PDB file of C-alpha atoms in Angstrom:
ATOM      1  CA  UNK A   1      -0.043   0.020  -0.034  1.00 36.00           C
ATOM      2  CA  UNK A   2       1.398   3.444  -1.052  1.00 35.00           C
ATOM      3  CA  UNK A   3       0.430   6.882  -2.160  1.00 37.00           C
ATOM      4  CA  UNK A   4      -0.208   7.282  -5.809  1.00 36.00           C
ATOM      5  CA  UNK A   5       0.947  10.388  -7.584  1.00 38.00           C
ATOM      6  CA  UNK A   6       0.589   9.428 -11.137  1.00 40.00           C
ATOM      7  CA  UNK A   7       3.341  11.788 -12.096  1.00 46.00           C
ATOM      8  CA  UNK A   8       5.748  13.076  -9.589  1.00 50.00           C
ATOM      9  CA  UNK A   9       7.287  16.006 -11.602  1.00 56.00           C
ATOM     10  CA  UNK A  10       4.815  18.746  -9.924  1.00 65.00           C
ATOM     11  CA  UNK A  11       6.007  17.540  -6.590  1.00 64.00           C
ATOM     12  CA  UNK A  12       9.752  18.039  -7.645  1.00 75.00           C
ATOM     13  CA  UNK A  13       9.419  21.297  -9.435  1.00 86.00           C
ATOM     14  CA  UNK A  14      11.536  24.279  -8.358  1.00 92.00           C
ATOM     15  CA  UNK A  15      10.119  26.984  -6.310  1.00 94.00           C
ATOM     16  CA  UNK A  16      10.320  30.692  -7.110  1.00 94.00           C
ATOM     17  CA  UNK A  17       9.382  32.979  -4.275  1.00 94.00           C
ATOM     18  CA  UNK A  18       8.919  36.633  -5.337  1.00 92.00           C
ATOM     19  CA  UNK A  19       8.869  38.985  -2.094  1.00 88.00           C
ATOM     20  CA  UNK A  20       8.533  42.834  -2.413  1.00 84.00           C
ATOM     21  CA  UNK A  21      12.354  43.089  -2.238  1.00 87.00           C
ATOM     22  CA  UNK A  22      13.953  39.932  -3.000  1.00 91.00           C
ATOM     23  CA  UNK A  23      13.616  36.710  -5.130  1.00 94.00           C
ATOM     24  CA  UNK A  24      14.321  33.223  -4.011  1.00 95.00           C
ATOM     25  CA  UNK A  25      14.788  30.082  -6.320  1.00 95.00           C
ATOM     26  CA  UNK A  26      14.752  26.675  -4.526  1.00 94.00           C
ATOM     27  CA  UNK A  27      15.555  23.837  -6.637  1.00 92.00           C
ATOM     28  CA  UNK A  28      16.019  20.091  -5.912  1.00 90.00           C
ATOM     29  CA  UNK A  29      19.376  18.531  -7.012  1.00 89.00           C
ATOM     30  CA  UNK A  30      20.852  15.210  -6.255  1.00 87.00           C
ATOM     31  CA  UNK A  31      22.835  16.621  -3.261  1.00 88.00           C
ATOM     32  CA  UNK A  32      19.806  18.228  -1.652  1.00 89.00           C
ATOM     33  CA  UNK A  33      18.259  21.665  -2.305  1.00 91.00           C
ATOM     34  CA  UNK A  34      20.036  24.612  -3.926  1.00 92.00           C
ATOM     35  CA  UNK A  35      19.041  28.161  -2.942  1.00 93.00           C
ATOM     36  CA  UNK A  36      19.622  31.194  -5.083  1.00 93.00           C
ATOM     37  CA  UNK A  37      18.749  34.749  -3.860  1.00 93.00           C
ATOM     38  CA  UNK A  38      18.605  37.772  -6.094  1.00 92.00           C
ATOM     39  CA  UNK A  39      17.236  41.246  -6.775  1.00 90.00           C
ATOM     40  CA  UNK A  40      16.429  42.045 -10.323  1.00 83.00           C
ATOM     41  CA  UNK A  41      19.222  40.757 -12.538  1.00 82.00           C
ATOM     42  CA  UNK A  42      21.666  40.497  -9.611  1.00 90.00           C
ATOM     43  CA  UNK A  43      21.904  37.033  -8.073  1.00 92.00           C
ATOM     44  CA  UNK A  44      24.167  35.900  -5.236  1.00 91.00           C
ATOM     45  CA  UNK A  45      26.252  32.589  -5.475  1.00 92.00           C
ATOM     46  CA  UNK A  46      23.948  29.596  -4.839  1.00 91.00           C
ATOM     47  CA  UNK A  47      23.939  27.909  -1.356  1.00 92.00           C
ATOM     48  CA  UNK A  48      23.592  24.098  -1.123  1.00 91.00           C
ATOM     49  CA  UNK A  49      21.382  22.618   1.761  1.00 86.00           C
ATOM     50  CA  UNK A  50      22.801  19.085   1.789  1.00 82.00           C
ATOM     51  CA  UNK A  51      20.173  16.711   3.344  1.00 74.00           C
ATOM     52  CA  UNK A  52      18.393  13.528   2.544  1.00 71.00           C
ATOM     53  CA  UNK A  53      14.901  14.955   2.361  1.00 66.00           C
ATOM     54  CA  UNK A  54      11.866  12.972   1.124  1.00 70.00           C
ATOM     55  CA  UNK A  55       9.596  16.000   0.276  1.00 85.00           C
ATOM     56  CA  UNK A  56       9.946  19.701   0.470  1.00 91.00           C
ATOM     57  CA  UNK A  57       7.688  22.727  -0.020  1.00 92.00           C
ATOM     58  CA  UNK A  58       8.214  26.534   0.152  1.00 93.00           C
ATOM     59  CA  UNK A  59       5.841  29.526   0.288  1.00 91.00           C
ATOM     60  CA  UNK A  60       5.598  33.130   1.190  1.00 88.00           C
ATOM     61  CA  UNK A  61       3.402  34.363   3.968  1.00 82.00           C
ATOM     62  CA  UNK A  62       1.591  37.668   3.374  1.00 77.00           C
ATOM     63  CA  UNK A  63       4.269  39.640   5.267  1.00 80.00           C
ATOM     64  CA  UNK A  64       6.485  38.622   2.360  1.00 84.00           C
ATOM     65  CA  UNK A  65       8.661  36.200   4.565  1.00 87.00           C
ATOM     66  CA  UNK A  66       9.856  33.037   2.779  1.00 91.00           C
ATOM     67  CA  UNK A  67       9.466  29.733   4.549  1.00 93.00           C
ATOM     68  CA  UNK A  68      10.826  26.311   3.678  1.00 93.00           C
ATOM     69  CA  UNK A  69       9.507  22.966   4.894  1.00 93.00           C
ATOM     70  CA  UNK A  70      10.859  19.481   4.370  1.00 90.00           C
ATOM     71  CA  UNK A  71      10.202  16.034   5.657  1.00 88.00           C
ATOM     72  CA  UNK A  72      12.784  13.371   6.467  1.00 83.00           C
ATOM     73  CA  UNK A  73      12.074   9.870   7.819  1.00 80.00           C
ATOM     74  CA  UNK A  74       8.647  10.812   9.188  1.00 82.00           C
ATOM     75  CA  UNK A  75       9.987  14.069  10.803  1.00 88.00           C
ATOM     76  CA  UNK A  76       8.814  17.528   9.588  1.00 92.00           C
ATOM     77  CA  UNK A  77      11.151  20.581   9.627  1.00 93.00           C
ATOM     78  CA  UNK A  78      10.622  24.315   9.237  1.00 95.00           C
ATOM     79  CA  UNK A  79      13.360  26.861   8.169  1.00 92.00           C
ATOM     80  CA  UNK A  80      11.697  30.346   8.514  1.00 89.00           C
ATOM     81  CA  UNK A  81      13.338  32.952   6.302  1.00 85.00           C
ATOM     82  CA  UNK A  82      15.205  30.218   4.654  1.00 87.00           C
ATOM     83  CA  UNK A  83      17.945  29.961   7.376  1.00 86.00           C
ATOM     84  CA  UNK A  84      20.126  27.618   5.616  1.00 84.00           C
ATOM     85  CA  UNK A  85      22.669  27.480   8.365  1.00 82.00           C
ATOM     86  CA  UNK A  86      20.217  26.325  10.931  1.00 83.00           C
ATOM     87  CA  UNK A  87      19.138  23.339   8.871  1.00 81.00           C
ATOM     88  CA  UNK A  88      21.421  20.655  10.486  1.00 77.00           C
ATOM     89  CA  UNK A  89      20.545  21.594  13.892  1.00 82.00           C
ATOM     90  CA  UNK A  90      16.823  22.345  13.661  1.00 86.00           C
ATOM     91  CA  UNK A  91      14.526  20.143  15.685  1.00 91.00           C
ATOM     92  CA  UNK A  92      11.402  18.702  13.874  1.00 93.00           C
ATOM     93  CA  UNK A  93       8.102  20.335  14.729  1.00 94.00           C
ATOM     94  CA  UNK A  94       6.237  17.069  14.097  1.00 93.00           C
ATOM     95  CA  UNK A  95       7.282  13.373  14.412  1.00 89.00           C
ATOM     96  CA  UNK A  96       5.566  10.554  12.797  1.00 83.00           C
ATOM     97  CA  UNK A  97       7.734   7.428  13.386  1.00 77.00           C
ATOM     98  CA  UNK A  98       7.100   4.429  11.064  1.00 77.00           C
ATOM     99  CA  UNK A  99       4.721   6.215   8.727  1.00 81.00           C
ATOM    100  CA  UNK A 100       5.300   7.460   5.238  1.00 81.00           C
ATOM    101  CA  UNK A 101       5.016  11.096   4.361  1.00 81.00           C
ATOM    102  CA  UNK A 102       3.036  12.408   1.330  1.00 83.00           C
ATOM    103  CA  UNK A 103       3.499  15.693  -0.521  1.00 86.00           C
ATOM    104  CA  UNK A 104       3.749  18.831   1.550  1.00 90.00           C
ATOM    105  CA  UNK A 105       1.140  21.380   0.408  1.00 91.00           C
ATOM    106  CA  UNK A 106       1.778  24.768   2.015  1.00 91.00           C
ATOM    107  CA  UNK A 107       0.091  28.218   2.073  1.00 88.00           C
ATOM    108  CA  UNK A 108       0.396  31.369   4.049  1.00 84.00           C
ATOM    109  CA  UNK A 109      -2.477  33.670   5.162  1.00 80.00           C
ATOM    110  CA  UNK A 110      -2.487  37.364   5.757  1.00 76.00           C
ATOM    111  CA  UNK A 111      -2.376  36.957   9.561  1.00 78.00           C
ATOM    112  CA  UNK A 112       1.182  35.613   9.006  1.00 80.00           C
ATOM    113  CA  UNK A 113       0.000  31.941   9.632  1.00 87.00           C
ATOM    114  CA  UNK A 114       1.168  28.981   7.775  1.00 92.00           C
ATOM    115  CA  UNK A 115      -1.091  26.068   6.591  1.00 94.00           C
ATOM    116  CA  UNK A 116       0.607  22.718   5.824  1.00 95.00           C
ATOM    117  CA  UNK A 117      -1.562  19.849   4.476  1.00 94.00           C
ATOM    118  CA  UNK A 118       0.062  16.569   4.156  1.00 91.00           C
ATOM    119  CA  UNK A 119      -1.053  12.842   4.108  1.00 88.00           C
ATOM    120  CA  UNK A 120       0.616  10.234   6.084  1.00 87.00           C
ATOM    121  CA  UNK A 121       0.288   6.506   5.627  1.00 84.00           C
ATOM    122  CA  UNK A 122       0.601   3.391   7.940  1.00 84.00           C
ATOM    123  CA  UNK A 123       1.497   0.612   5.435  1.00 77.00           C
ATOM    124  CA  UNK A 124       1.228  -2.105   8.062  1.00 79.00           C
ATOM    125  CA  UNK A 125      -2.231  -1.118   9.210  1.00 72.00           C
ATOM    126  CA  UNK A 126      -3.225  -0.192   5.599  1.00 81.00           C
ATOM    127  CA  UNK A 127      -4.471   3.281   6.762  1.00 86.00           C
ATOM    128  CA  UNK A 128      -3.939   6.815   5.923  1.00 87.00           C
ATOM    129  CA  UNK A 129      -4.555  10.283   7.433  1.00 91.00           C
ATOM    130  CA  UNK A 130      -4.716  13.690   5.834  1.00 92.00           C
ATOM    131  CA  UNK A 131      -3.427  16.059   8.291  1.00 95.00           C
ATOM    132  CA  UNK A 132      -3.565  19.916   8.637  1.00 96.00           C
ATOM    133  CA  UNK A 133      -0.789  21.643  10.531  1.00 96.00           C
ATOM    134  CA  UNK A 134      -1.174  25.319  11.587  1.00 95.00           C
ATOM    135  CA  UNK A 135       1.796  27.591  12.279  1.00 94.00           C
ATOM    136  CA  UNK A 136       0.585  30.563  14.338  1.00 91.00           C
ATOM    137  CA  UNK A 137       2.440  33.182  16.524  1.00 89.00           C
ATOM    138  CA  UNK A 138       5.696  31.338  15.870  1.00 90.00           C
ATOM    139  CA  UNK A 139       4.409  27.903  17.009  1.00 94.00           C
ATOM    140  CA  UNK A 140       3.272  24.888  15.294  1.00 96.00           C
ATOM    141  CA  UNK A 141       0.058  23.524  16.781  1.00 95.00           C
ATOM    142  CA  UNK A 142      -1.053  19.878  16.968  1.00 94.00           C
ATOM    143  CA  UNK A 143      -2.299  18.811  13.692  1.00 95.00           C
ATOM    144  CA  UNK A 144      -6.034  18.236  12.804  1.00 95.00           C
ATOM    145  CA  UNK A 145      -7.177  15.296  10.865  1.00 94.00           C
ATOM    146  CA  UNK A 146      -9.003  16.460   7.802  1.00 93.00           C
ATOM    147  CA  UNK A 147      -9.902  12.923   6.588  1.00 91.00           C
ATOM    148  CA  UNK A 148      -8.642   9.187   7.093  1.00 90.00           C
ATOM    149  CA  UNK A 149      -9.327   5.945   5.479  1.00 86.00           C
ATOM    150  CA  UNK A 150      -7.937   2.884   3.856  1.00 82.00           C
ATOM    151  CA  UNK A 151      -7.012   2.031   0.311  1.00 73.00           C
ATOM    152  CA  UNK A 152      -5.460   4.260  -2.303  1.00 68.00           C
ATOM    153  CA  UNK A 153      -5.092   8.034  -1.726  1.00 69.00           C
ATOM    154  CA  UNK A 154      -4.268  10.438  -4.454  1.00 68.00           C
ATOM    155  CA  UNK A 155      -3.312  13.978  -3.404  1.00 72.00           C
ATOM    156  CA  UNK A 156      -2.338  16.914  -5.586  1.00 71.00           C
ATOM    157  CA  UNK A 157      -2.807  20.513  -6.135  1.00 72.00           C
ATOM    158  CA  UNK A 158      -2.411  23.374  -3.455  1.00 79.00           C
ATOM    159  CA  UNK A 159      -4.368  24.947  -0.605  1.00 87.00           C
ATOM    160  CA  UNK A 160      -6.039  28.197  -1.523  1.00 88.00           C
ATOM    161  CA  UNK A 161      -6.697  31.074   0.843  1.00 85.00           C
ATOM    162  CA  UNK A 162      -9.094  33.720  -0.519  1.00 79.00           C
ATOM    163  CA  UNK A 163      -9.718  37.284   0.861  1.00 73.00           C
ATOM    164  CA  UNK A 164     -12.291  36.346   3.332  1.00 73.00           C
ATOM    165  CA  UNK A 165      -9.699  34.231   5.217  1.00 74.00           C
ATOM    166  CA  UNK A 166     -11.042  30.834   4.323  1.00 83.00           C
ATOM    167  CA  UNK A 167      -8.712  28.130   3.474  1.00 90.00           C
ATOM    168  CA  UNK A 168     -10.003  25.861   0.593  1.00 93.00           C
ATOM    169  CA  UNK A 169      -8.625  22.417  -0.279  1.00 93.00           C
ATOM    170  CA  UNK A 170      -9.414  19.955  -2.949  1.00 92.00           C
ATOM    171  CA  UNK A 171      -8.173  16.284  -3.133  1.00 89.00           C
ATOM    172  CA  UNK A 172      -9.117  13.003  -4.959  1.00 84.00           C
ATOM    173  CA  UNK A 173      -9.972   9.569  -3.553  1.00 76.00           C
ATOM    174  CA  UNK A 174     -10.176   6.477  -5.742  1.00 69.00           C
ATOM    175  CA  UNK A 175     -11.813   3.196  -4.454  1.00 63.00           C
ATOM    176  CA  UNK A 176     -13.521   0.205  -6.002  1.00 61.00           C
ATOM    177  CA  UNK A 177     -16.776   1.993  -5.539  1.00 64.00           C
ATOM    178  CA  UNK A 178     -15.812   4.946  -7.895  1.00 65.00           C
ATOM    179  CA  UNK A 179     -13.866   8.154  -7.838  1.00 74.00           C
ATOM    180  CA  UNK A 180     -14.649  11.439  -6.588  1.00 84.00           C
ATOM    181  CA  UNK A 181     -13.077  14.913  -5.824  1.00 89.00           C
ATOM    182  CA  UNK A 182     -13.464  16.136  -2.284  1.00 91.00           C
ATOM    183  CA  UNK A 183     -13.580  19.853  -1.579  1.00 93.00           C
ATOM    184  CA  UNK A 184     -13.276  21.176   1.933  1.00 93.00           C
ATOM    185  CA  UNK A 185     -13.168  24.567   3.556  1.00 92.00           C
ATOM    186  CA  UNK A 186     -11.372  25.736   6.792  1.00 92.00           C
ATOM    187  CA  UNK A 187     -12.571  28.723   8.668  1.00 84.00           C
ATOM    188  CA  UNK A 188      -9.285  30.483   9.906  1.00 76.00           C
ATOM    189  CA  UNK A 189     -11.410  32.519  12.450  1.00 78.00           C
ATOM    190  CA  UNK A 190     -13.056  29.426  14.215  1.00 83.00           C
ATOM    191  CA  UNK A 191     -10.103  26.954  13.262  1.00 85.00           C
ATOM    192  CA  UNK A 192     -12.594  24.373  12.112  1.00 90.00           C
ATOM    193  CA  UNK A 193     -13.026  22.216   9.023  1.00 93.00           C
ATOM    194  CA  UNK A 194     -16.345  22.091   7.287  1.00 91.00           C
ATOM    195  CA  UNK A 195     -17.956  19.007   5.936  1.00 91.00           C
ATOM    196  CA  UNK A 196     -16.744  17.587   2.619  1.00 90.00           C
ATOM    197  CA  UNK A 197     -18.434  18.452  -0.603  1.00 90.00           C
ATOM    198  CA  UNK A 198     -18.088  15.336  -2.759  1.00 89.00           C
ATOM    199  CA  UNK A 199     -17.840  16.130  -6.594  1.00 89.00           C
ATOM    200  CA  UNK A 200     -18.230  12.899  -8.545  1.00 83.00           C
ATOM    201  CA  UNK A 201     -16.093  12.436 -11.555  1.00 84.00           C
ATOM    202  CA  UNK A 202     -16.671  10.323 -14.700  1.00 80.00           C
ATOM    203  CA  UNK A 203     -13.205   8.707 -14.281  1.00 81.00           C
ATOM    204  CA  UNK A 204     -10.446   9.015 -11.734  1.00 78.00           C
ATOM    205  CA  UNK A 205      -9.012  12.599 -11.630  1.00 80.00           C
ATOM    206  CA  UNK A 206      -5.413  13.675 -11.283  1.00 82.00           C
ATOM    207  CA  UNK A 207      -3.782  17.024 -10.475  1.00 86.00           C
ATOM    208  CA  UNK A 208      -6.959  18.900  -8.960  1.00 89.00           C
ATOM    209  CA  UNK A 209      -6.047  22.638  -8.501  1.00 89.00           C
ATOM    210  CA  UNK A 210      -7.973  25.536  -7.107  1.00 92.00           C
ATOM    211  CA  UNK A 211      -7.803  29.367  -8.036  1.00 91.00           C
ATOM    212  CA  UNK A 212      -9.901  32.452  -7.062  1.00 87.00           C
ATOM    213  CA  UNK A 213     -10.623  35.333  -9.480  1.00 84.00           C
ATOM    214  CA  UNK A 214     -11.043  39.028  -8.444  1.00 79.00           C
ATOM    215  CA  UNK A 215     -14.699  38.385  -7.453  1.00 81.00           C
ATOM    216  CA  UNK A 216     -13.638  35.450  -5.332  1.00 83.00           C
ATOM    217  CA  UNK A 217     -15.230  32.919  -7.666  1.00 87.00           C
ATOM    218  CA  UNK A 218     -13.629  29.479  -7.303  1.00 91.00           C
ATOM    219  CA  UNK A 219     -12.253  27.716 -10.348  1.00 92.00           C
ATOM    220  CA  UNK A 220     -11.330  24.016 -10.329  1.00 93.00           C
ATOM    221  CA  UNK A 221      -9.180  22.016 -12.788  1.00 92.00           C
ATOM    222  CA  UNK A 222      -8.209  18.505 -13.106  1.00 91.00           C
ATOM    223  CA  UNK A 223      -6.799  15.951 -15.595  1.00 90.00           C
ATOM    224  CA  UNK A 224      -8.685  12.742 -16.577  1.00 89.00           C
ATOM    225  CA  UNK A 225      -8.348  10.004 -19.105  1.00 88.00           C
ATOM    226  CA  UNK A 226     -11.237   8.284 -21.093  1.00 89.00           C
ATOM    227  CA  UNK A 227     -10.533   5.172 -23.403  1.00 90.00           C
ATOM    228  CA  UNK A 228      -6.859   6.005 -23.635  1.00 89.00           C
ATOM    229  CA  UNK A 229      -7.313   9.828 -24.355  1.00 92.00           C
ATOM    230  CA  UNK A 230      -6.573  12.554 -21.799  1.00 91.00           C
ATOM    231  CA  UNK A 231      -8.595  15.599 -21.201  1.00 93.00           C
ATOM    232  CA  UNK A 232      -8.886  18.787 -18.945  1.00 92.00           C
ATOM    233  CA  UNK A 233     -11.999  19.018 -16.941  1.00 92.00           C
ATOM    234  CA  UNK A 234     -13.443  22.159 -15.057  1.00 93.00           C
ATOM    235  CA  UNK A 235     -15.822  23.354 -12.387  1.00 92.00           C
ATOM    236  CA  UNK A 236     -16.958  26.464 -11.145  1.00 91.00           C
ATOM    237  CA  UNK A 237     -18.307  27.787  -7.744  1.00 90.00           C
ATOM    238  CA  UNK A 238     -19.739  31.290  -7.358  1.00 85.00           C
ATOM    239  CA  UNK A 239     -18.281  33.864  -4.908  1.00 63.00           C
ATOM    240  CA  UNK A 240     -19.808  35.023  -1.543  1.00 58.00           C
ATOM    241  CA  UNK A 241     -23.076  36.177  -3.235  1.00 57.00           C
ATOM    242  CA  UNK A 242     -23.736  32.993  -4.993  1.00 55.00           C
ATOM    243  CA  UNK A 243     -22.701  30.311  -2.562  1.00 53.00           C
ATOM    244  CA  UNK A 244     -26.050  28.417  -2.692  1.00 57.00           C
ATOM    245  CA  UNK A 245     -25.568  27.577  -6.375  1.00 70.00           C
ATOM    246  CA  UNK A 246     -22.846  25.147  -5.433  1.00 85.00           C
ATOM    247  CA  UNK A 247     -20.320  23.599  -7.999  1.00 90.00           C
ATOM    248  CA  UNK A 248     -21.309  23.384 -11.648  1.00 89.00           C
ATOM    249  CA  UNK A 249     -21.095  20.079 -13.431  1.00 90.00           C
ATOM    250  CA  UNK A 250     -17.946  18.938 -14.767  1.00 89.00           C
ATOM    251  CA  UNK A 251     -17.070  20.266 -18.170  1.00 90.00           C
ATOM    252  CA  UNK A 252     -14.414  19.026 -20.579  1.00 91.00           C
ATOM    253  CA  UNK A 253     -12.477  22.099 -21.876  1.00 89.00           C
ATOM    254  CA  UNK A 254      -9.700  20.588 -24.016  1.00 89.00           C
ATOM    255  CA  UNK A 255      -9.280  18.409 -27.067  1.00 89.00           C
ATOM    256  CA  UNK A 256      -8.266  14.860 -26.727  1.00 91.00           C
ATOM    257  CA  UNK A 257      -4.455  14.477 -25.831  1.00 90.00           C
ATOM    258  CA  UNK A 258      -2.288  11.419 -26.141  1.00 88.00           C
ATOM    259  CA  UNK A 259      -0.220  12.036 -23.104  1.00 84.00           C
ATOM    260  CA  UNK A 260      -1.534  12.986 -19.648  1.00 83.00           C
ATOM    261  CA  UNK A 261      -1.506  16.756 -19.265  1.00 86.00           C
ATOM    262  CA  UNK A 262      -0.687  18.805 -16.053  1.00 86.00           C
ATOM    263  CA  UNK A 263      -3.425  21.634 -15.923  1.00 90.00           C
ATOM    264  CA  UNK A 264      -2.471  24.773 -13.917  1.00 90.00           C
ATOM    265  CA  UNK A 265      -3.458  28.369 -13.080  1.00 91.00           C
ATOM    266  CA  UNK A 266      -1.397  31.376 -13.702  1.00 89.00           C
ATOM    267  CA  UNK A 267      -1.605  35.104 -13.606  1.00 85.00           C
ATOM    268  CA  UNK A 268      -0.691  37.950 -16.017  1.00 79.00           C
ATOM    269  CA  UNK A 269      -1.020  41.602 -15.166  1.00 77.00           C
ATOM    270  CA  UNK A 270      -3.821  40.763 -12.635  1.00 77.00           C
ATOM    271  CA  UNK A 271      -5.710  38.409 -14.998  1.00 84.00           C
ATOM    272  CA  UNK A 272      -6.294  34.573 -14.216  1.00 88.00           C
ATOM    273  CA  UNK A 273      -5.438  32.090 -16.871  1.00 91.00           C
ATOM    274  CA  UNK A 274      -5.944  28.354 -17.246  1.00 92.00           C
ATOM    275  CA  UNK A 275      -2.957  26.683 -18.989  1.00 92.00           C
ATOM    276  CA  UNK A 276      -1.732  23.315 -19.822  1.00 90.00           C
ATOM    277  CA  UNK A 277       1.115  21.841 -21.948  1.00 85.00           C
ATOM    278  CA  UNK A 278       0.517  19.297 -24.799  1.00 83.00           C
ATOM    279  CA  UNK A 279       4.115  18.459 -25.966  1.00 79.00           C
ATOM    280  CA  UNK A 280       5.823  21.761 -26.655  1.00 82.00           C
ATOM    281  CA  UNK A 281       2.647  23.658 -27.080  1.00 86.00           C
ATOM    282  CA  UNK A 282       1.171  25.885 -24.239  1.00 89.00           C
ATOM    283  CA  UNK A 283      -2.513  26.285 -24.359  1.00 90.00           C
ATOM    284  CA  UNK A 284      -4.220  29.050 -22.408  1.00 90.00           C
ATOM    285  CA  UNK A 285      -7.591  30.471 -21.584  1.00 90.00           C
ATOM    286  CA  UNK A 286      -8.063  33.948 -20.018  1.00 88.00           C
ATOM    287  CA  UNK A 287     -10.951  34.611 -17.578  1.00 84.00           C
ATOM    288  CA  UNK A 288     -12.688  37.628 -18.836  1.00 79.00           C
ATOM    289  CA  UNK A 289     -15.744  38.892 -16.872  1.00 71.00           C
ATOM    290  CA  UNK A 290     -17.774  35.686 -16.423  1.00 72.00           C
ATOM    291  CA  UNK A 291     -16.408  33.343 -19.083  1.00 78.00           C
ATOM    292  CA  UNK A 292     -13.066  31.988 -20.430  1.00 86.00           C
ATOM    293  CA  UNK A 293     -11.611  33.197 -23.720  1.00 87.00           C
ATOM    294  CA  UNK A 294      -9.018  31.076 -25.713  1.00 86.00           C
ATOM    295  CA  UNK A 295      -5.641  32.582 -26.398  1.00 83.00           C
ATOM    296  CA  UNK A 296      -3.223  31.659 -29.268  1.00 86.00           C
ATOM    297  CA  UNK A 297      -1.136  28.604 -28.374  1.00 88.00           C
ATOM    298  CA  UNK A 298       2.512  29.372 -27.705  1.00 89.00           C
ATOM    299  CA  UNK A 299       5.438  27.086 -28.593  1.00 89.00           C
ATOM    300  CA  UNK A 300       8.383  26.355 -26.389  1.00 86.00           C
ATOM    301  CA  UNK A 301      11.401  24.166 -27.216  1.00 85.00           C
ATOM    302  CA  UNK A 302      12.091  23.047 -23.747  1.00 82.00           C
ATOM    303  CA  UNK A 303       9.323  24.178 -21.280  1.00 80.00           C
ATOM    304  CA  UNK A 304       9.865  23.928 -17.557  1.00 82.00           C
ATOM    305  CA  UNK A 305       7.394  24.627 -14.767  1.00 85.00           C
ATOM    306  CA  UNK A 306       8.125  26.613 -11.574  1.00 88.00           C
ATOM    307  CA  UNK A 307       5.975  26.722  -8.631  1.00 90.00           C
ATOM    308  CA  UNK A 308       5.732  30.516  -8.040  1.00 91.00           C
ATOM    309  CA  UNK A 309       4.626  32.500  -4.938  1.00 89.00           C
ATOM    310  CA  UNK A 310       4.287  36.276  -5.153  1.00 87.00           C
ATOM    311  CA  UNK A 311       2.389  39.147  -3.552  1.00 80.00           C
ATOM    312  CA  UNK A 312      -0.256  41.114  -5.603  1.00 75.00           C
ATOM    313  CA  UNK A 313      -0.395  45.012  -5.274  1.00 72.00           C
ATOM    314  CA  UNK A 314      -2.808  44.571  -2.314  1.00 71.00           C
ATOM    315  CA  UNK A 315      -0.281  42.338  -0.517  1.00 70.00           C
ATOM    316  CA  UNK A 316      -2.234  39.086  -0.964  1.00 74.00           C
ATOM    317  CA  UNK A 317      -0.164  35.991  -1.535  1.00 76.00           C
ATOM    318  CA  UNK A 318      -0.611  34.369  -4.911  1.00 82.00           C
ATOM    319  CA  UNK A 319       0.378  30.663  -5.795  1.00 86.00           C
ATOM    320  CA  UNK A 320       0.528  29.750  -9.372  1.00 87.00           C
ATOM    321  CA  UNK A 321       2.746  28.076 -12.008  1.00 90.00           C
TER     322      UNK A 321
END
């Protein structure tokens, strides 16, 4: 029994953190993690963090402070402000001996808190738990269990924090009874998770991802396969004034593709885009008003994805590719 990630490359992608006054590039290499810091076109010499980490994640909080988290042998470590020199002597903030850690999904809210969502699995008991760790006032609190169960668990995507302060999370579960996407919401004021909204899918979904537009409408993407062909699917949920409408039915928004695509959200000049790569071609749709408009595909010789965290003009943290 193990976690299924279908394709590991999104979990191993470099991170680019764009604070108000500095840029940070964190890249996995065979020896560990490589950190580069720069301002504009001026970059310092890279620093190597030599460690045998299983997973890592990075993010900006909404004060613009960078944070790095990594997991090693069931222990979770936190390096605030990317304090490389403290890595070897840092004490883990969470220990889970004998269990396998999954991807570390990280987001920072405007109170300066961090939210880490990560699954753990006990292979001997054939059980898994999806845990939420909250970092507040410089202290990691005891994790809350978001969900638990047995059998396969597929986790992808990133947490999303919108302007009201709510934390949104989407994940997939696959079982002999069928597949579904699970959407949950965490109220950062009451520190409680709501009940799961189950979004059935025609076939098992991979790489579910959430984004919010300027009106705080929610947009959901995922990749699916039908009879050997691959597609991008989409759902929509209205903002604060339209919550009773719930999620729209799934809609296929791409042509059939031979290989499994990785759909992602990105931002350009304050506008939200859906994008995916098909070979060397980048396909994009721009959200305009209340609908998506297609853009001319772009060709890249050797495309490479970066996980990016930045701050918008209002100081809100954005997570995109």
